[in-house]
Tab-separated table of C-alpha atoms and ligand atoms in Angstrom:
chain	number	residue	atom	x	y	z
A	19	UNK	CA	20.322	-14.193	0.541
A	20	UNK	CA	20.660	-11.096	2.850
A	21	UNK	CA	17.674	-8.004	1.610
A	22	UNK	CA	17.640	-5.136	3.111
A	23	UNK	CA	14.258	-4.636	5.097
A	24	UNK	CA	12.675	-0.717	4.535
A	25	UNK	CA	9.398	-0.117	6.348
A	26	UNK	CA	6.811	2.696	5.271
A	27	UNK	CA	4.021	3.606	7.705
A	28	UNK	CA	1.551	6.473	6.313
A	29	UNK	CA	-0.162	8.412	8.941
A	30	UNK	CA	-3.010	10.504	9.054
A	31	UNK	CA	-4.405	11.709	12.000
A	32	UNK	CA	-3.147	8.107	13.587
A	33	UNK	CA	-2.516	9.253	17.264
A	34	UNK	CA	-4.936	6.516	18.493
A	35	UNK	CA	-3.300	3.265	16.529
A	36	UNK	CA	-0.090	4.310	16.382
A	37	UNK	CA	1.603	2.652	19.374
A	38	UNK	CA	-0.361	-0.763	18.833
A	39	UNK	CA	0.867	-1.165	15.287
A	40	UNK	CA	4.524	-0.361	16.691
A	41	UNK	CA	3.992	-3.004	19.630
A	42	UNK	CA	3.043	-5.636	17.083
A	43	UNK	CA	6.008	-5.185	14.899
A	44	UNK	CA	8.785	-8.100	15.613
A	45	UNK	CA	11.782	-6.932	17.649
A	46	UNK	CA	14.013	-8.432	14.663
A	47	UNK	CA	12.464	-5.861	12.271
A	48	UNK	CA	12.724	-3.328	14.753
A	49	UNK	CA	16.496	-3.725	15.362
A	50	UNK	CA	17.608	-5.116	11.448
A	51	UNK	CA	15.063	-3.227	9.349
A	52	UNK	CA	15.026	0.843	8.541
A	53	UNK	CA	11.867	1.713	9.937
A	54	UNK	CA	9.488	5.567	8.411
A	55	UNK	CA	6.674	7.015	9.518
A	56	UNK	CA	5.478	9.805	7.516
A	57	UNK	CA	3.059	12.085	9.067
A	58	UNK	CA	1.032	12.970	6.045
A	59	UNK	CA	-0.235	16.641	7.653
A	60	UNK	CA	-2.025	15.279	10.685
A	61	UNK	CA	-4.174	17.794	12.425
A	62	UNK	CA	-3.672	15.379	15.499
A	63	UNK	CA	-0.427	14.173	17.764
A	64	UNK	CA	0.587	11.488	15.157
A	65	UNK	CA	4.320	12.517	15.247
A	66	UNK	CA	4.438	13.577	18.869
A	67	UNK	CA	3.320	9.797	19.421
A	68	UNK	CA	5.867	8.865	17.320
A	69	UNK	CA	8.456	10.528	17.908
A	70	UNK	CA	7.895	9.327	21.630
A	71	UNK	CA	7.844	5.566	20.628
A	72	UNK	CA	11.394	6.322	18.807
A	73	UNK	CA	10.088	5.756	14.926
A	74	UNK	CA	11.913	7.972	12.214
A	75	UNK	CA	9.376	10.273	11.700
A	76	UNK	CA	8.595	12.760	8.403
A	77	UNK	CA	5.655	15.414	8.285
A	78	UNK	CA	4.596	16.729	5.376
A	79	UNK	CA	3.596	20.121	5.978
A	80	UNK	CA	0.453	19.753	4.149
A	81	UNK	CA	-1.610	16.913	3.848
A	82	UNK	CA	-1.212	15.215	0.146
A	83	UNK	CA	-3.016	11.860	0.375
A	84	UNK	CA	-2.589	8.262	0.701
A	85	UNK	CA	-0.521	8.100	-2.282
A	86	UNK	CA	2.170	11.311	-1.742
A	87	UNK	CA	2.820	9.748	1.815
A	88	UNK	CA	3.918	6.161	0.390
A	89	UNK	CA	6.224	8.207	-1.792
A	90	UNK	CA	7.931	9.867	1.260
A	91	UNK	CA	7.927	6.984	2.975
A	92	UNK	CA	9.647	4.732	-0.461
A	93	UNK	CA	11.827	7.399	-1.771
A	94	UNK	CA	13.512	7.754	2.081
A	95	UNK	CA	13.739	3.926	2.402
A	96	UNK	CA	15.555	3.735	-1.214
A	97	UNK	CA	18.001	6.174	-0.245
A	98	UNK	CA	18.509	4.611	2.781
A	99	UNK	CA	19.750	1.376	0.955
A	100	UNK	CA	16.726	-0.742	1.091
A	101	UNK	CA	16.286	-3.526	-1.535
A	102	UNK	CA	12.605	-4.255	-0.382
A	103	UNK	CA	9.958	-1.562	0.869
A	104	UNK	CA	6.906	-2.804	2.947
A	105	UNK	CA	4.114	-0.494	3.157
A	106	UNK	CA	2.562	-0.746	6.624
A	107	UNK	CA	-1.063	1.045	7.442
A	108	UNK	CA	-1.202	3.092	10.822
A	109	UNK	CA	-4.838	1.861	11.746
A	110	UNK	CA	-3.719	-1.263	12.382
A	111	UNK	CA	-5.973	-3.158	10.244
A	112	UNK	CA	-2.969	-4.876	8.039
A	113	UNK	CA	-1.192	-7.419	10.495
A	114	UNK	CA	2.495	-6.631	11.038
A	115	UNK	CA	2.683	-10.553	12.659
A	116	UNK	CA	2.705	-11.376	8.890
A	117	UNK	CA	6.042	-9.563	8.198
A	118	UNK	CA	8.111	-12.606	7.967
A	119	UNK	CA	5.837	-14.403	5.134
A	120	UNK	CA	5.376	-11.227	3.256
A	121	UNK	CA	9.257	-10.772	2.660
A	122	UNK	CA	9.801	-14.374	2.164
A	123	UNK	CA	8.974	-14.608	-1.512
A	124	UNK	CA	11.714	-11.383	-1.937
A	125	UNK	CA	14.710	-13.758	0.355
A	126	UNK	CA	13.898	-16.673	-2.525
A	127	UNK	CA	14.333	-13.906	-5.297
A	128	UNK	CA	10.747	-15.397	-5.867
A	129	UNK	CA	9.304	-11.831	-6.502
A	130	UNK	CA	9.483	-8.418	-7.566
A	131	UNK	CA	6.244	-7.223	-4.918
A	132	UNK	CA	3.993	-9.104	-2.988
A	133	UNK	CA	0.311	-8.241	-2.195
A	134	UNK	CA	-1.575	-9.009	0.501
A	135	UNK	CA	-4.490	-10.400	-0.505
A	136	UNK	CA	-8.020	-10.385	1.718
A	137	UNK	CA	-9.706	-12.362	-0.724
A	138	UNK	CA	-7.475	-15.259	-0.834
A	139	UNK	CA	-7.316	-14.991	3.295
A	140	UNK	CA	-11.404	-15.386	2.647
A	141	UNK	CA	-12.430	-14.457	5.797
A	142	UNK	CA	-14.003	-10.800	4.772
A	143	UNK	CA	-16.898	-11.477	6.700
A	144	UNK	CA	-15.224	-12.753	9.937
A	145	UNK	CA	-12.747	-9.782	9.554
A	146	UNK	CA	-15.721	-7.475	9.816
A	147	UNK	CA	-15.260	-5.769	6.289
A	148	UNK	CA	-18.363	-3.520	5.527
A	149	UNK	CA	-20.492	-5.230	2.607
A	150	UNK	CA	-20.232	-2.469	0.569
A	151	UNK	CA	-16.458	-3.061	0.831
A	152	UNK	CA	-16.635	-6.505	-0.258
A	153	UNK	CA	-18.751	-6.138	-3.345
A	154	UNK	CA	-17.324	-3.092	-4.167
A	155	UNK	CA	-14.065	-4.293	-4.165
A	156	UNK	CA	-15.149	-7.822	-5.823
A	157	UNK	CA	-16.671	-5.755	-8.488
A	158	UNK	CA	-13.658	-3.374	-8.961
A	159	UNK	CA	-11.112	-5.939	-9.034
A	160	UNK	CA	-13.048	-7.560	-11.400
A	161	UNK	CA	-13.493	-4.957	-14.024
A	162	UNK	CA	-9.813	-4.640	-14.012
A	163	UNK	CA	-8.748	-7.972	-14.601
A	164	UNK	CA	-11.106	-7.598	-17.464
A	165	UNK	CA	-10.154	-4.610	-19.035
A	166	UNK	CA	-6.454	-5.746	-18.580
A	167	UNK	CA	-6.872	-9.071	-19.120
A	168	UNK	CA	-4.803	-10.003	-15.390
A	169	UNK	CA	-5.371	-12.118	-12.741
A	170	UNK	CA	-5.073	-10.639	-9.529
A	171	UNK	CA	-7.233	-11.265	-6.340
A	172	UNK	CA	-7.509	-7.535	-5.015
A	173	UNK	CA	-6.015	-4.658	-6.062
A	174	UNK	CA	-7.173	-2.437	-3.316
A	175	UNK	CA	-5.669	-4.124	-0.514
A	176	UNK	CA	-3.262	-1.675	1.394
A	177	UNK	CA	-0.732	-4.577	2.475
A	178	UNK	CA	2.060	-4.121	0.225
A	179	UNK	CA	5.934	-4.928	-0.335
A	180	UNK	CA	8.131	-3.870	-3.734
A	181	UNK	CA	11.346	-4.215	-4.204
A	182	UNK	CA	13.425	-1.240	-4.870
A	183	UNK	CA	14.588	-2.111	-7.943
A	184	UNK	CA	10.768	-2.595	-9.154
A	185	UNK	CA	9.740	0.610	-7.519
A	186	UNK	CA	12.651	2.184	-9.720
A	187	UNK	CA	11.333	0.818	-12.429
A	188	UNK	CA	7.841	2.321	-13.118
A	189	UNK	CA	9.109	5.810	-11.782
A	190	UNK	CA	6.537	5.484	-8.701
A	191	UNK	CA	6.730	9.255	-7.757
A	192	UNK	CA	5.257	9.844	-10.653
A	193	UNK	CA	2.375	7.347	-9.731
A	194	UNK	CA	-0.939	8.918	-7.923
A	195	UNK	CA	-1.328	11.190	-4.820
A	196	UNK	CA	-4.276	9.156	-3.608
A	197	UNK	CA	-5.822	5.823	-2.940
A	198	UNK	CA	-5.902	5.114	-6.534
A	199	UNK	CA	-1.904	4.653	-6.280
A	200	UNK	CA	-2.026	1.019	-5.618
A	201	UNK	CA	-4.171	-0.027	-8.358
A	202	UNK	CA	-2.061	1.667	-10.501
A	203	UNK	CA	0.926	0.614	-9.414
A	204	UNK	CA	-0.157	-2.498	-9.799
A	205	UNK	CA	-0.793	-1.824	-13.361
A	206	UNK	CA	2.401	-0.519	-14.019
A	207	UNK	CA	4.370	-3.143	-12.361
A	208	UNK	CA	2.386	-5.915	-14.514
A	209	UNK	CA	3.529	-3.956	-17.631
A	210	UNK	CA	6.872	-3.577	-16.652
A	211	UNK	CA	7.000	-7.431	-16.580
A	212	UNK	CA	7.624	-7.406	-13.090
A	213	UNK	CA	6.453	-10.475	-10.646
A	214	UNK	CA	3.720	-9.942	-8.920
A	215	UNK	CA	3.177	-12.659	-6.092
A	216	UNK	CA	-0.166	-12.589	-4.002
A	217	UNK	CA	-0.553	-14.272	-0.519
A	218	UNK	CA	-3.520	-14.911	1.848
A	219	UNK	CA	-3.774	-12.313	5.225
A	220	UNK	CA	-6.417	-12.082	7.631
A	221	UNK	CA	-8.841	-9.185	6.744
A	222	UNK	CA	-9.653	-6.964	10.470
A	223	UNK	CA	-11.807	-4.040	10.667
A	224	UNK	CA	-12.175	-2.598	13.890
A	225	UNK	CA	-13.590	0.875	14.940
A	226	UNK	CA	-10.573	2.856	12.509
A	227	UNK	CA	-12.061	5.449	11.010
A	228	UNK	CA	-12.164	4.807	7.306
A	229	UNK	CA	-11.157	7.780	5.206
A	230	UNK	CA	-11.921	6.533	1.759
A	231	UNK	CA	-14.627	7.762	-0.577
A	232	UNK	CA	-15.861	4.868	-1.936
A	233	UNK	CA	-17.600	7.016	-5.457
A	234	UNK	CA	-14.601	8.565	-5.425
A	235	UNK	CA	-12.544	5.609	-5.249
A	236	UNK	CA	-14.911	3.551	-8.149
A	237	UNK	CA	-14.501	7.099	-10.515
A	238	UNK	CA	-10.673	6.703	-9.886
A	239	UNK	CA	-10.321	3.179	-10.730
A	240	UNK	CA	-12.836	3.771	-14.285
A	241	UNK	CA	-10.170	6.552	-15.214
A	242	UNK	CA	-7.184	4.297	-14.545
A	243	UNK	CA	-8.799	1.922	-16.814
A	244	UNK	CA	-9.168	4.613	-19.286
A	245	UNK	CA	-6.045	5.874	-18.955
A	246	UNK	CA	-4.344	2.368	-19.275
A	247	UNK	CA	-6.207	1.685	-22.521
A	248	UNK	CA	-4.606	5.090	-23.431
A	249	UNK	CA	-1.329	3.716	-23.090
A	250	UNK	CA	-1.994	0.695	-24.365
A	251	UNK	CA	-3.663	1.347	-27.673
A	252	UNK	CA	-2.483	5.139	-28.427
A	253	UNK	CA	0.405	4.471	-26.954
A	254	UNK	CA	-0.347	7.518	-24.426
A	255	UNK	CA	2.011	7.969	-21.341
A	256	UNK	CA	0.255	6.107	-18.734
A	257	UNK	CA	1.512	8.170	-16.005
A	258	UNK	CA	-0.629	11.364	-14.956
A	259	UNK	CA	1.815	13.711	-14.469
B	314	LIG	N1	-7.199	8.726	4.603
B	314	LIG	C1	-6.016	9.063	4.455
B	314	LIG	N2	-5.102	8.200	4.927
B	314	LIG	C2	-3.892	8.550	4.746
B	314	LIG	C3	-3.542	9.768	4.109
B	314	LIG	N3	-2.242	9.838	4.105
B	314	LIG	C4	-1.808	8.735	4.725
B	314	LIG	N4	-2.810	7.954	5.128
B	314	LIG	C5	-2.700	6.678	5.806
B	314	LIG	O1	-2.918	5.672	4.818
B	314	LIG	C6	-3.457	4.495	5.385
B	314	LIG	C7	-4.713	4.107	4.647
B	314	LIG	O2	-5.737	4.976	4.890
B	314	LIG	P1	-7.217	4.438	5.205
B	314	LIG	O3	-8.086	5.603	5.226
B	314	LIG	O4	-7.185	3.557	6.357
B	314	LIG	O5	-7.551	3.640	3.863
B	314	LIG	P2	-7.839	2.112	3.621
B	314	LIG	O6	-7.341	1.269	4.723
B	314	LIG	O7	-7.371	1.799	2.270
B	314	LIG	O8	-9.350	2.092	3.577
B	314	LIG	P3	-10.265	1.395	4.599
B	314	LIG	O9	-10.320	0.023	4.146
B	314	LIG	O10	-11.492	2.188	4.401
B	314	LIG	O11	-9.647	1.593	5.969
B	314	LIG	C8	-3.681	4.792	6.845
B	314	LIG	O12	-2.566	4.307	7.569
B	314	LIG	C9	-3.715	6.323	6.874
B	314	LIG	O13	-3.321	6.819	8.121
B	314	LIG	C10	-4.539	10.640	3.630
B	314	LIG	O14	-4.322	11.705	3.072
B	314	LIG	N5	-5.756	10.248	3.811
B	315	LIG	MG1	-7.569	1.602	6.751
């Protein structure tokens, strides 16, 4: 079954990793896929290096966050005519070699999105993840499957694929501007009854500068709880906005 491949890279001040994420992409996606990068306000040369390399590139004018620059990245993909959207990091620390097992489960109609999970790959240590990452994460993704009673590996693992039709369906511009958008979309796909498959990558950090507050990020993910209780038990719109 023929799907429609759309490709989402986020950017921020990605000058340095840009071209090496590009080289690793597979010529097939390059030449049958719709390929965005969206330059989410970089005070660097992200979309002169872009632009160069020949990616579709969008800037937003200001910078809005992790979140705001998937939605860019989704909503031009969808209107483009994709039926699944890959998120792809711009630090390079999400493999694009794994492309072709990602979108399988979507070709098989197997899934509605696919995460990559780190902690099924189980090599956080040999991929160099910071401790604090590890536990933090560990401890995160457990307090959600708790308070939602799921079962998911990792829900703050940036390698991520949706089809369009599930992306419709929980409304995701009206998800979160910042990191805190893929835990909830998470969320809201589980709700919506949509499949969630997770599959093993490699975990790799490397000398990328990591943007992400990690207080900030644990405050986030107790107020999506919150708010998801809202919803659940007051009935409460789950979205933010
Ligand atoms: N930090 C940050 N990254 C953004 C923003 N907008 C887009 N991005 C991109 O989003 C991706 C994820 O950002 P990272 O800071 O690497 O976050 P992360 O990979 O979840 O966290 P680490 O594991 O700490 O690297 C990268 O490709 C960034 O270039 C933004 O406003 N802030
Ligand atoms: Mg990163």
């Amino acid at each position: 079954m023929n799907k429609k491949i759309g490709i989402a890279i986020p950017a921020y001040n990605a000058e340095k990793t840009i071209e090496g994420v590009w080289k690793r992409i597979p010529l097939k996606y390059k030449k049958e896929s719709i390929i965005i990068l969206v330059d989410d306000g970089s005070k660097d040369n992200t979309s002169e290096v872009a632009k160069k390399l020949g990616i579709k590139t969008i800037k937003h004018p200001k910078n809005r966050g992790y979140g705001g620059a998937q939605k860019t990245g989704f909503r031009y993909l969808i209107n483009k005519g994709a039926d699944v959207c890959v998120l792809l990091h711009s630090d390079g620390q999400y493999p694009p070699e794994e492309l072709d097992n990602l979108t399988q489960p979507f070709l098989n109609d197997e899934a509605d999105a696919v995460i990559g999970s780190r902690h099924l790959g189980k090599k956080l240590k040999e991929g160099k993840m910071p401790l604090y990452k590890i536990i933090g994460s560990k401890v995160l993704t457990g307090m959600l499957n708790i308070g939602t009673g799921l079962k998911i590996t990792e829900y703050h693992s940036g390698y991520r694929l949706y089809s369009s039709k599930a992306l419709n369906a929980v409304d995701f511009e009206k998800i979160a501007e910042e990191y805190d958008f893929d835990a909830e979309i998470t969320l809201q796909l589980k709700d919506a009854g949509m499949r969630i498959k997770e599959l093993p990558i490699p975990t790799r950090y490397a000398e990328e500068v990591s943007h992400l507050k990690p207080f900030r990020y644990g405050v986030q993910m107790i107020k999506l709880l919150m708010r998801y209780w809202g919803y659940k038990i007051r009935g409460r719109p789950f979205h933010k906005r």
